[in-house]
Coordinates of C-alpha atoms in Angstrom, one line a residue:
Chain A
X1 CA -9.4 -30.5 -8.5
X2 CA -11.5 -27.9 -7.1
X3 CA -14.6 -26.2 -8.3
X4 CA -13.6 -22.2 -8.6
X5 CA -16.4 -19.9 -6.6
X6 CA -18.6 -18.1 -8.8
X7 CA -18.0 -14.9 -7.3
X8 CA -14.0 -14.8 -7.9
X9 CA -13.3 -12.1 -10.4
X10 CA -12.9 -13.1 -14.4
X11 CA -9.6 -14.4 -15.5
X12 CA -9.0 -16.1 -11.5
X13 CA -8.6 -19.6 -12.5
X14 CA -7.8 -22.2 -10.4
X15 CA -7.9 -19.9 -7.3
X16 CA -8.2 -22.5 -4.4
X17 CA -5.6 -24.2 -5.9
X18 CA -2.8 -22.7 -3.7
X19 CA -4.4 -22.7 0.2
X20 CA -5.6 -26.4 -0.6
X21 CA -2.0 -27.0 -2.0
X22 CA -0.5 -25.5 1.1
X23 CA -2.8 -27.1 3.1
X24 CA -2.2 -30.3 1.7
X25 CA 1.7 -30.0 2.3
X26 CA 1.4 -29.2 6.0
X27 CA -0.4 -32.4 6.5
X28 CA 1.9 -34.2 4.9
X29 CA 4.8 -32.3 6.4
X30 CA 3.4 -33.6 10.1
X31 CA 4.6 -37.2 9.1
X32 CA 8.4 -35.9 9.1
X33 CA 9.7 -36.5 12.4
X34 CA 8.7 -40.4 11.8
X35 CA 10.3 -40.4 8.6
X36 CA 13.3 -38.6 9.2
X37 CA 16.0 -38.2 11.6
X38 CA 16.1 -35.4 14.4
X39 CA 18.9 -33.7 12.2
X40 CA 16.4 -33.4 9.2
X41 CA 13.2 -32.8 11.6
X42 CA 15.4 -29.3 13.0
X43 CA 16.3 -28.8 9.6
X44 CA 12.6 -28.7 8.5
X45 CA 12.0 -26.6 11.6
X46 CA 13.9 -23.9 10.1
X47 CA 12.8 -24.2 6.6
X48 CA 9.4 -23.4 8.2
X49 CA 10.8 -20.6 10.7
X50 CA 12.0 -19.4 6.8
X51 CA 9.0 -19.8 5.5
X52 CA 7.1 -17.9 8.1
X53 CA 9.2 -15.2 8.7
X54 CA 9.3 -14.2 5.0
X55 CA 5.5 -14.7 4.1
X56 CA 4.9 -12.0 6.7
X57 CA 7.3 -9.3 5.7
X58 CA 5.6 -9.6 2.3
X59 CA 2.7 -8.4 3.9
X60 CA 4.2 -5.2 4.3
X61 CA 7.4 -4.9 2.2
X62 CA 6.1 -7.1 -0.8
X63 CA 2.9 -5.7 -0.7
X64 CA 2.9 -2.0 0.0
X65 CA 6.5 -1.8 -0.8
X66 CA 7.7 -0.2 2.6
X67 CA 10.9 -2.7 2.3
X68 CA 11.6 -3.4 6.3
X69 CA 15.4 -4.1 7.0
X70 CA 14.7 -4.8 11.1
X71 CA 12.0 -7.8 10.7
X72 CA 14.2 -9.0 13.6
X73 CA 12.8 -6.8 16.0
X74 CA 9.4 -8.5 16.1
X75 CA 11.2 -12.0 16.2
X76 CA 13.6 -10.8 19.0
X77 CA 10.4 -9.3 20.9
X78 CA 9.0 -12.4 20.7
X79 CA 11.9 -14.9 21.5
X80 CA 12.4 -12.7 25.0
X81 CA 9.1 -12.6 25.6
X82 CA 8.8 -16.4 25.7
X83 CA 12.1 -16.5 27.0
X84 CA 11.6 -14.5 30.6
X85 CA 8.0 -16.4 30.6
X86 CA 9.6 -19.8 29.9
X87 CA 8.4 -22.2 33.0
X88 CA 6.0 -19.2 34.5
X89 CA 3.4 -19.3 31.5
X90 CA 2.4 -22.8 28.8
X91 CA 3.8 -22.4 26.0
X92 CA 0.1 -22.2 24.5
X93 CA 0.5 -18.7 26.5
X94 CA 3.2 -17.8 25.9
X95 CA 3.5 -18.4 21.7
X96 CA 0.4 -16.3 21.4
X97 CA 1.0 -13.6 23.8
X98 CA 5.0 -13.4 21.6
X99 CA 2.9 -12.9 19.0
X100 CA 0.3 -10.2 20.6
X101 CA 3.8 -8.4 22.1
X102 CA 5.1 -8.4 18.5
X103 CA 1.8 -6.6 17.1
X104 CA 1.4 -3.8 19.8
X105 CA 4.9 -3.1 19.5
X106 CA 4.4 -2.5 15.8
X107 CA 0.8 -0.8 16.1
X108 CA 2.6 1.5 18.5
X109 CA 5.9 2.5 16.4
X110 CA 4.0 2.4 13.2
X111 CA 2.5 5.5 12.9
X112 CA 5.6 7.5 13.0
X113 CA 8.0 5.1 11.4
X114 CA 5.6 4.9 8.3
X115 CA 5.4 7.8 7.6
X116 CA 8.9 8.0 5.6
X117 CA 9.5 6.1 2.5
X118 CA 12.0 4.6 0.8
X119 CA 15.4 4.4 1.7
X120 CA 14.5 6.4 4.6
X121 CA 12.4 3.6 5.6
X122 CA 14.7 1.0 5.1
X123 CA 17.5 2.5 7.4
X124 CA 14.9 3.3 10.2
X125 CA 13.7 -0.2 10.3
X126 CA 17.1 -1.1 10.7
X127 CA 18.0 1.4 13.5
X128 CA 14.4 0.8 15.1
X129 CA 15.8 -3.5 15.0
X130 CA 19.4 -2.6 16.8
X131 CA 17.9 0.4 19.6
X132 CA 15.4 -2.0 20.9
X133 CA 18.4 -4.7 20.8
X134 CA 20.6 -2.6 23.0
X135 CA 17.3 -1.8 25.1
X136 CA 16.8 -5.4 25.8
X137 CA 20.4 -6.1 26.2
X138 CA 20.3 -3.3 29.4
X139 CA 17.3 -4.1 30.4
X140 CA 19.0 -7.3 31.3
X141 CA 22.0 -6.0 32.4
X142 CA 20.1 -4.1 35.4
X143 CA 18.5 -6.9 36.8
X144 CA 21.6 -9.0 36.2
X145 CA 21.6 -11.4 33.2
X146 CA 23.8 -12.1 30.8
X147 CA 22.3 -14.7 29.5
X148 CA 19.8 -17.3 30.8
X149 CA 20.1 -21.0 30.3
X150 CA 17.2 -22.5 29.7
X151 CA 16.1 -26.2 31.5
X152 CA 13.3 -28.2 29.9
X153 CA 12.7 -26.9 26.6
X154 CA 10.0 -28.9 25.0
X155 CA 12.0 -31.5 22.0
X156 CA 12.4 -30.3 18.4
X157 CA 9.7 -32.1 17.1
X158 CA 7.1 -30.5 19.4
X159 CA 8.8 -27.4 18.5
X160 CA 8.3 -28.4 14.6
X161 CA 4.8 -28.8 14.8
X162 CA 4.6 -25.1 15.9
X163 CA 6.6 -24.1 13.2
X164 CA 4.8 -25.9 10.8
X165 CA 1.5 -24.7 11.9
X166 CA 3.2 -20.7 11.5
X167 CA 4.5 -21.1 8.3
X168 CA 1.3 -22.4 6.8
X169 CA -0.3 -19.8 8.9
X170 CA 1.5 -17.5 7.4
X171 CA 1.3 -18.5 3.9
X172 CA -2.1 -18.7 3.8
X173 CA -2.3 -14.9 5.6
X174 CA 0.0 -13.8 2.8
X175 CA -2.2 -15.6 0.4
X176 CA -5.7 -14.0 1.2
X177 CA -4.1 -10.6 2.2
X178 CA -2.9 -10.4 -1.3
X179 CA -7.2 -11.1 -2.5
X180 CA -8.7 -8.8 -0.1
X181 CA -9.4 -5.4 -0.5
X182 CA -6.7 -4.3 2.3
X183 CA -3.9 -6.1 -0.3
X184 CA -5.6 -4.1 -3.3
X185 CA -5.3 -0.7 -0.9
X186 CA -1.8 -2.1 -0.5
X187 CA -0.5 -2.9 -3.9
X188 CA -1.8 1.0 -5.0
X189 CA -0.1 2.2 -2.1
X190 CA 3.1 0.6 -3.5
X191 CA 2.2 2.0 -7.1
X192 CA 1.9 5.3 -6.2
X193 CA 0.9 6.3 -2.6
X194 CA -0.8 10.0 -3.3
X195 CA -2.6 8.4 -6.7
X196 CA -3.6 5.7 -3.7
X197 CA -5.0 8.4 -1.2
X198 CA -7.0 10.2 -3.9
X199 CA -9.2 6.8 -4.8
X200 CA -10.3 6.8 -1.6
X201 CA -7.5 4.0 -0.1
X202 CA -7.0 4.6 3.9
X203 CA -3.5 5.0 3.4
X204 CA -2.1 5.6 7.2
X205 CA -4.7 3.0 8.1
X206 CA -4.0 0.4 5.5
X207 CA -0.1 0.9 6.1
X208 CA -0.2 0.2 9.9
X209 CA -2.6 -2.6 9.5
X210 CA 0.1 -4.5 7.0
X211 CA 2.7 -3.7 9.7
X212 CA 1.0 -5.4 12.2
X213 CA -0.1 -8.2 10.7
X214 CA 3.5 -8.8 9.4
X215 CA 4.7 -8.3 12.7
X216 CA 2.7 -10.9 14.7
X217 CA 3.6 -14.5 13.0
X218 CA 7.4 -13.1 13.5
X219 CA 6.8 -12.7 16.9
X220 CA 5.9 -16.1 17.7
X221 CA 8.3 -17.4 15.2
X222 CA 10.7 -15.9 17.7
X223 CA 9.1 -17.1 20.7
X224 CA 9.7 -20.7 19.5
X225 CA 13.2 -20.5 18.5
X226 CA 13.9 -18.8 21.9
X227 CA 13.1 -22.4 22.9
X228 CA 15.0 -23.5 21.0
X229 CA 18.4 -22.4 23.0
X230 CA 19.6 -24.1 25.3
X231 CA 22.0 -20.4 26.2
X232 CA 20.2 -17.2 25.1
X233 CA 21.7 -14.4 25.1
X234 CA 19.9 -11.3 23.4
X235 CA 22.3 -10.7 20.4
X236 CA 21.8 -14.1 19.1
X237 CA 17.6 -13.2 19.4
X238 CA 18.3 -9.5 17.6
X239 CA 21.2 -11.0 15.1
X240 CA 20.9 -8.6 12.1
X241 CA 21.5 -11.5 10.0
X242 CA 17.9 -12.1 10.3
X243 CA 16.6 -9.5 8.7
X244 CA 18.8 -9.9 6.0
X245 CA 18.6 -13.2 5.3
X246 CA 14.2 -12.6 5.1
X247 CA 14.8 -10.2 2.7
X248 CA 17.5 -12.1 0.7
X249 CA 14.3 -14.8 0.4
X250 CA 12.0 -12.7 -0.4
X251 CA 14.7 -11.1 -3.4
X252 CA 15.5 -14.8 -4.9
X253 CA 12.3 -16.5 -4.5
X254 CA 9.8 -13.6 -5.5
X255 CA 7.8 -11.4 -3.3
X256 CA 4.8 -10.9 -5.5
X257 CA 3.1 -14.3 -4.9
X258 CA 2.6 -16.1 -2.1
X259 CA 4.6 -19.0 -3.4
X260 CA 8.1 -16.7 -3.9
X261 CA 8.9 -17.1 0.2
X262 CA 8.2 -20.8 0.2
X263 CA 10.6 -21.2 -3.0
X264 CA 13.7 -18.5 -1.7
X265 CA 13.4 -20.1 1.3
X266 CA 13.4 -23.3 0.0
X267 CA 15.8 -22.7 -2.7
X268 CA 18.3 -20.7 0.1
X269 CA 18.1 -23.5 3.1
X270 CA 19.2 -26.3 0.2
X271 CA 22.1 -24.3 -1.2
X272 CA 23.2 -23.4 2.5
X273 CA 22.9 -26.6 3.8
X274 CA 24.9 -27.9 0.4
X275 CA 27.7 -25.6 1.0
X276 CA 28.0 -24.5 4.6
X277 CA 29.2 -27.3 6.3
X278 CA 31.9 -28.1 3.6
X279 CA 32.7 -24.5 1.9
X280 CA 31.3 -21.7 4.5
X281 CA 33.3 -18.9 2.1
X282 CA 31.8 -20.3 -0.8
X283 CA 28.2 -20.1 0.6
X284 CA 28.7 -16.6 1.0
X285 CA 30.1 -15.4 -2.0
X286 CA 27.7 -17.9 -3.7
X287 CA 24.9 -15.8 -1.8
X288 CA 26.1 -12.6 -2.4
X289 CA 26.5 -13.5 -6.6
X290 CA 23.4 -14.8 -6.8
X291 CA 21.5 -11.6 -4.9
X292 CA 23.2 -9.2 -7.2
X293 CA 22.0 -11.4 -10.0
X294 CA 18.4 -11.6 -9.1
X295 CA 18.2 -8.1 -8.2
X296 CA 19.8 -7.3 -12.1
X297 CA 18.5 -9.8 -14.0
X298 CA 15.3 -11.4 -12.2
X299 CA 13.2 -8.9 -9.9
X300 CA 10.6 -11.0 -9.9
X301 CA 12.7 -13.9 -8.2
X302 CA 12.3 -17.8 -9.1
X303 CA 8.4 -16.7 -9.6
X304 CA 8.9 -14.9 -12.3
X305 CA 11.2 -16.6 -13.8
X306 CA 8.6 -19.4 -13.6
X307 CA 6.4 -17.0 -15.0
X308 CA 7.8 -15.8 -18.0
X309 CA 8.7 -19.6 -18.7
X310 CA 5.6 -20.3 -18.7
X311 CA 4.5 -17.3 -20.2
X312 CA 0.7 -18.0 -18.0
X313 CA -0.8 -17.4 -14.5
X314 CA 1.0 -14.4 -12.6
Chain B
X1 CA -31.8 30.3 1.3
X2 CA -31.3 26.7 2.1
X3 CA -28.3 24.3 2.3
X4 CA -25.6 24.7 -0.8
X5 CA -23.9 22.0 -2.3
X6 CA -20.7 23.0 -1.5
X7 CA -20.0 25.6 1.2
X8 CA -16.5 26.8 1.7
X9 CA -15.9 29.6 4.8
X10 CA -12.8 30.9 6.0
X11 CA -10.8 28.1 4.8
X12 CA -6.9 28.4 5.5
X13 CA -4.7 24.9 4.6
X14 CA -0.9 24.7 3.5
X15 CA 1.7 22.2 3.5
X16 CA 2.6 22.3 7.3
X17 CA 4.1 25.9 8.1
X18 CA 3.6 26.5 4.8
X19 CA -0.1 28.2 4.6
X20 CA -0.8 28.5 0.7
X21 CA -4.5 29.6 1.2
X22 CA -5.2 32.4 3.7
X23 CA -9.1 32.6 4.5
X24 CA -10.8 31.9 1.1
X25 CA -15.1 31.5 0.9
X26 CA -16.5 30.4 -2.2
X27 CA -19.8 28.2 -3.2
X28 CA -20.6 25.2 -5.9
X29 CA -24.3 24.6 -6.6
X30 CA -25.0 21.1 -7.8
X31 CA -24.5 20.1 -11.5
X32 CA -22.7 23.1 -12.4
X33 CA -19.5 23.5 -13.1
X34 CA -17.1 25.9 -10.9
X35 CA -14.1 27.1 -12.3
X36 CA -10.9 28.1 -9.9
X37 CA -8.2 30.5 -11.8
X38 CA -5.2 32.3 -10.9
X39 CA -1.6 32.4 -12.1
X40 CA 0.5 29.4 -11.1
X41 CA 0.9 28.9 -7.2
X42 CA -2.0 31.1 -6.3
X43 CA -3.4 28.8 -3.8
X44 CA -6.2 26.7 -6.6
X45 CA -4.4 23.2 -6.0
X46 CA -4.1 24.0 -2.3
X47 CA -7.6 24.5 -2.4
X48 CA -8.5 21.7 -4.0
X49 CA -6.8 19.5 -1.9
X50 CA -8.4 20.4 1.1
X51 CA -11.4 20.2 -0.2
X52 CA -10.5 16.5 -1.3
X53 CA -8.8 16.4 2.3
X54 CA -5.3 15.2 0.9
X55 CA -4.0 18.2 2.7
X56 CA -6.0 19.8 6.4
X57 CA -8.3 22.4 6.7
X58 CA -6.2 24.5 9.2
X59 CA -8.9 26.7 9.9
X60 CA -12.5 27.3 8.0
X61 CA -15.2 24.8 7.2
X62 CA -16.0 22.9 4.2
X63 CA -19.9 21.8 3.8
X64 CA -20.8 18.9 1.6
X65 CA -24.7 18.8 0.9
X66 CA -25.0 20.8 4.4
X67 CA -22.4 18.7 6.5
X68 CA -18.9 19.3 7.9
X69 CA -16.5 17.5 6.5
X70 CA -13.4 19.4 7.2
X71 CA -12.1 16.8 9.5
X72 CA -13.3 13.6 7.7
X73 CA -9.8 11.6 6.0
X74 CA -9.4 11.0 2.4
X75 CA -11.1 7.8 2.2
X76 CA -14.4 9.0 3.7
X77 CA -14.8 11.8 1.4
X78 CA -13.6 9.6 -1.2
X79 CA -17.1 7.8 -0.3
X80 CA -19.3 10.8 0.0
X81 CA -18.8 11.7 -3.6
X82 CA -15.8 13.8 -3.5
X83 CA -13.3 12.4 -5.9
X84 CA -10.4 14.3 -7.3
X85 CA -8.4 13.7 -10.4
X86 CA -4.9 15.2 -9.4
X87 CA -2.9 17.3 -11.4
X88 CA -0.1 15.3 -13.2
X89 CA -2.2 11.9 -13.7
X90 CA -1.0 10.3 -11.0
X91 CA -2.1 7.1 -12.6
X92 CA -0.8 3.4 -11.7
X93 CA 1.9 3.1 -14.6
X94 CA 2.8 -0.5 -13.8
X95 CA -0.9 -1.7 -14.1
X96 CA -3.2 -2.1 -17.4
X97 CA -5.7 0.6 -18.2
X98 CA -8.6 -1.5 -17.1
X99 CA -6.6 -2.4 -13.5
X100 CA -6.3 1.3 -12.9
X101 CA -10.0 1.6 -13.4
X102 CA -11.1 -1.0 -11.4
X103 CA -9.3 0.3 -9.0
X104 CA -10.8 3.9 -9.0
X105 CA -13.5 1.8 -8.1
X106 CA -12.0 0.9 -4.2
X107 CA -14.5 3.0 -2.1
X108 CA -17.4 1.3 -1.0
X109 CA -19.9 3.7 -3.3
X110 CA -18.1 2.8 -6.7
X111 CA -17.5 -1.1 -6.0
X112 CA -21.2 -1.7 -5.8
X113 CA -21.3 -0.9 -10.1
X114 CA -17.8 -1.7 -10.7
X115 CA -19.2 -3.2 -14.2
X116 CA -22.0 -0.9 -14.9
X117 CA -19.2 2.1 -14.6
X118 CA -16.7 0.5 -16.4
X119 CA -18.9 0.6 -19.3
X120 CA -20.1 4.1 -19.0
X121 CA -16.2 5.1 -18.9
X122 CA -15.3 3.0 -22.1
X123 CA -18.2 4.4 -23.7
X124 CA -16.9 8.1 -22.9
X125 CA -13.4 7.2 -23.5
X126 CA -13.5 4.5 -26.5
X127 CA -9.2 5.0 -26.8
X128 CA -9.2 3.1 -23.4
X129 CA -11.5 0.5 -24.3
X130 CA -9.2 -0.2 -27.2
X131 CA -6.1 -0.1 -25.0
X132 CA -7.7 -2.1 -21.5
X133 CA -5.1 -4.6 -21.4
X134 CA -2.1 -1.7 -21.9
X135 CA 0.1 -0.9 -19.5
X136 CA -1.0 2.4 -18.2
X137 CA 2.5 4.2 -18.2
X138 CA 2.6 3.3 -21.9
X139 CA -0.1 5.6 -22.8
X140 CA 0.3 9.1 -24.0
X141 CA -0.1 12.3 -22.1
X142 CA -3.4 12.9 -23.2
X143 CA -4.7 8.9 -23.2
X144 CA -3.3 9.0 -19.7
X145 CA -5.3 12.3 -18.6
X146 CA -8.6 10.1 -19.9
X147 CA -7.2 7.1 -17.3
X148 CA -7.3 9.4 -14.8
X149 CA -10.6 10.9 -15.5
X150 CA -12.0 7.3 -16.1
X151 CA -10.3 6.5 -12.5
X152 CA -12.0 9.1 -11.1
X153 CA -15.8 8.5 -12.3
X154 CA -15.5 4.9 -11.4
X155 CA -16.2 5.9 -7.9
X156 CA -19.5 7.3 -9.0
X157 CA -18.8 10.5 -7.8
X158 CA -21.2 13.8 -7.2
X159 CA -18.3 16.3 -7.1
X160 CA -15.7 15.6 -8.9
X161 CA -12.5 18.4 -8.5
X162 CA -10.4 18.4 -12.1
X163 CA -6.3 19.8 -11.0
X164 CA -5.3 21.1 -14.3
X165 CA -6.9 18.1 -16.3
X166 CA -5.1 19.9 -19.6
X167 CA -1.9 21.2 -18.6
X168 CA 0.7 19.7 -21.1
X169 CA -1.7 18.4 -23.3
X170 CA -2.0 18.5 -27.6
X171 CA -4.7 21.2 -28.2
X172 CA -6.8 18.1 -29.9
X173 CA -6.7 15.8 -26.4
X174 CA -7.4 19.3 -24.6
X175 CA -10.7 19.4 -27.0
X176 CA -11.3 15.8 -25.9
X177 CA -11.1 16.4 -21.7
X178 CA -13.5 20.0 -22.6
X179 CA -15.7 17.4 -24.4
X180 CA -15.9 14.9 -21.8
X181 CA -16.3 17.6 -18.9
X182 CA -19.1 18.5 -20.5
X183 CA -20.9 15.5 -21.1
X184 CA -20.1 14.9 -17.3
X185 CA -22.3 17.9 -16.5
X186 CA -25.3 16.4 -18.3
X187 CA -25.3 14.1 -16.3
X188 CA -25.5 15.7 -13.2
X189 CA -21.9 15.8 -11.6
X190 CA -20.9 18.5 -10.1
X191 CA -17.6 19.8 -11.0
X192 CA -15.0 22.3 -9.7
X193 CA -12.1 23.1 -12.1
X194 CA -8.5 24.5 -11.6
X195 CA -7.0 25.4 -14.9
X196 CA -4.7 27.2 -16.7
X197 CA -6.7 27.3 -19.7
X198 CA -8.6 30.5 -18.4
X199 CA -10.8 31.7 -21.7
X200 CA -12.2 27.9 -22.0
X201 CA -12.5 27.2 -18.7
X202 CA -14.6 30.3 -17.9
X203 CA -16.5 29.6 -21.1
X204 CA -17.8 26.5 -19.4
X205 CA -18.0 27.9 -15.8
X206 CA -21.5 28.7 -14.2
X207 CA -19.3 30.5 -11.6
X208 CA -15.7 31.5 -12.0
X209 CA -13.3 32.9 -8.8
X210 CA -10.3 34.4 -9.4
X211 CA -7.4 33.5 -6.4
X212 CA -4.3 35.2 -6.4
X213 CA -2.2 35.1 -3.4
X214 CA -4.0 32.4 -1.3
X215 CA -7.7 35.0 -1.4
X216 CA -10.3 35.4 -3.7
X217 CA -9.7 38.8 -5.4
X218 CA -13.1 38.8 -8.2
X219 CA -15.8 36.7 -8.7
X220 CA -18.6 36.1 -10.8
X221 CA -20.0 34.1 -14.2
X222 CA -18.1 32.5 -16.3
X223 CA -18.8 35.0 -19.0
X224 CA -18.9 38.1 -16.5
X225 CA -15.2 37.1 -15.8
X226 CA -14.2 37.0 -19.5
X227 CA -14.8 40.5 -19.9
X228 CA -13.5 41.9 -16.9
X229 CA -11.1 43.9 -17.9
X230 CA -8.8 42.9 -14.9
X231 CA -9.4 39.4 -15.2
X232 CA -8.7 40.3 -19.2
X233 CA -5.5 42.2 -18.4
X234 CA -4.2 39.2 -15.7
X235 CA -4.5 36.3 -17.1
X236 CA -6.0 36.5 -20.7
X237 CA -3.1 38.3 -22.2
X238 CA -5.1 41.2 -24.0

């Protein structure tokens, strides 16, 4: 247990409960590679590449409600980035500077692309994801790649740690985004963006800031799982599927609390790994039933569901 | 003569190509009320707006207590004092009625009294005391029209600019907003008014102007305009 601040708003109870909960289960997530097998340890990896990649586009798409259908991007970005830089730059470089790549890129192409909404905004994301693919995939073309093999990648479970680190990162950004005042601007701006602008909320501002900062953990979530290939070719780092899969999370676990990503991740990575190496068909029909249902029956995802159970704490 | 409150010149603003106000120049002194009114589309939301800065000054300058502020955003005006309460309600349907008016409370000058305010709004508006845990979009027209007023004051402001605060409502809520404007005044904010209700808006006015067309075609007191037999024939129907 731990003592509430006094200056947390009435009717916040138990608000230090979460980041010293996900605190708590990082720490204890860094004894895994000594319990487990190198199978489970890169299954782990994932479910934190999950983890992170979904916390941030709630940032943006949960918060604000701009719902982003090319997330890829900033993980492609940031897979190449470490990618072409792997054995020039440490990977202490070049994670960070994936990351940094993944922000400018967003901070540049945000002013323009946020300024549509909706559905319009969903289908621009997406084209934004497969132009810079085809970019990168001439870009490498001219000076004569196809793909690069890559020597000396560090192991999985240094590559875990990293993870791990990212998707607490990233929880705990998603977590005190949501308490701040940008997350307040944010939440009005999902609400109703003019009724926003006329209380005096930065909207161009606030949007571009939420971009970014969803932008940057994806970037160096990329840059590690370029590391991760032994083969990379720049389809597999811009693979649609991505994007899809975030906001498939984000759908089932619940995108209005920092805990939604870490359960539809969780919840997703269990059935898949249940079901995809016996009955591939299955997972996908199984995936495809169950988003229709969510999206029908439970908006809220596994969080609200847990919520109305409960009938408590939102 | 020294500074004014609020100094419009030459102001010209649209919706991109679109220019709705062509050159209008008008004053607000402090704690009096101004009333806008012309037939629909004339150019009084337009004007409003860029005075608010939800839409640009194209050309023209706005003064605010003898300072430019025709290229400050939103937020900043927002934080001067210069709050609008748009037309439609524009409130946050999903959240409660105490949410919405916390939230009014987001620029730096209303979060400092975020309680103290709160208060002063219940006290105005008792209906949304009663209903603070409500959804907002379950209130009625009129409840809703208090929200938005409530919103508004919870960033303490000095100017407040009131879009058709009555349109749609029942003739009793309308009685309610009048009420409220005017207790608003008594306690010195300043207030510029776009309405459709002409004979009560003027009634309250220190200053009426007349737009039609994007330009200010008469001007005077409140009670100057009621009898002028143009204004009379235009928009008062007799």
């Amino acid at each position: 247990m731990t003592a509430a601040p006094t200056t947390t708003a009435p009717g916040v109870t138990g608000t230090w409960r979460f980041p010293v909960a996900t605190l708590a289960a990082g720490l204890f997530a860094i004894a895994v590679p000594q319990v487990v097998g190198s199978y489970y340890v890169s299954v782990a990896l994932t479910l934190c590449m999950w983890i992170a990649l979904t916390q941030s586009w709630t940032i943006l798409s949960g918060m604000a409600g701009y719902i982003s259908l090319g997330h890829v991007v900033f993980y492609g970005l940031g897979g190449y980035v470490s990618v072409v830089t792997w054995q020039l730059l440490p990977l202490w470089v070049a994670i960070p500077l994936a990351g940094l790549a993944a922000g400018l890129f967003a901070a540049i192409i945000g002013a323009p692309v946020l300024r549509v909404r909706g559905p319009y905004f969903v289908i621009l994301t997406f084209g934004i994801a497969e132009l810079v693919k085809y970019i990168v995939i001439n870009v490498e073309a001219t000076i004569a790649q196809a793909g690069r093999l890559m020597f000396g990648t560090p192991p999985v479970t240094i590559l875990f740690y990293v993870m791990l680190g990212l998707a607490v990162g990233a929880t705990l950004l998603a977590w005190s985004v949501r308490r701040s005042r940008l997350g307040a601007g944010l939440i009005a701006i999902r609400e109703d963006e003019p009724a926003a602008e006329t209380i005096g909320v930065p909207v161009v501002r606030y949007k571009t800031y939420a971009y970014i900062l969803s932008a940057v953990i994806p970037g160096m979530v990329g840059a590690v799982m370029g590391l991760r290939l032994t083969y990379v070719e720049v389809l597999q780092l811009f693979n649609p599927i991505i994007s899809f899969t975030i906001v498939t999370m984000a759908i089932i676990g619940g995108s209005d609390d920092a805990r939604g990503p870490v359960l539809g991740a969780g919840f997703l990575l269990v059935l898949s790994e249940l079901l995809w190496s016996s009955l591939p068909q299955l997972y996908m029909v199984a995936l495809g039933t169950l988003l229709v249902c969510f999206v029908l029956f439970a908006p809220n995802g596994i969080v609200g569901l847990l919520a109305r159970r409960g009938g408590g704490r939102r | 003569m020294g500074e004014r409150f609020l100094e419009i010149e030459g102001l010209v603003s649209g919706y991109g190509a679109v220019v709705a106000v062509h050159g209008i120049d008008f004053v607000v002194d402090a704690g009096k009320v101004a009333a806008l009114v012309g037939s629909n589309g004339a150019g009084k939301s337009t004007t409003l707006r860029a005075v608010s800065g939800l839409l640009p000054t194209v050309r023209g300058s706005i003064r605010f207590e003898g300072e430019e502020i025709s290229k400050l955003p939103a937020d900043q005006r927002v934080d001067r004092g210069i709050v609008m309460v748009p037309e439609g309600r524009l409130i946050f349907s999903q959240m409660s009625v105490e949410e919405n008016l916390r939230i009014g409370a987001f620029a730096p000058r209303g979060r400092r009294q975020t309680a103290q305010t709160l208060e002063t709004v219940y006290e105005m508006f008792p209906r949304l005391a009663e209903r603070r845990r409500q959804a907002g979009g379950t209130l009625s027209g009129g409840e809703q029209q208090m929200l938005a007023l409530g919103r508004g004051l919870m960033a303490r402001p000095k100017l407040l600019l009131l879009d058709e605060p009555t349109l749609g409502l029942a003739p009793m809520m309308a009685d309610t907003i009048f009420e409220a404007i005017r207790s608003l005044v008594s306690e010195k904010i300043t207030i510029l008014i776009a309405e459709q209700d002409v004979t009560r808006t003027l009634q309250q006015a220190s200053v009426g102007y007349v737009i039609e067309n994007g330009r200010i075609v008469a001007s005077g007191s409140g009670q100057d305009l009621l009898i002028d037999p143009s204004v009379k024939a235009a928009y008062l129907g007799i």
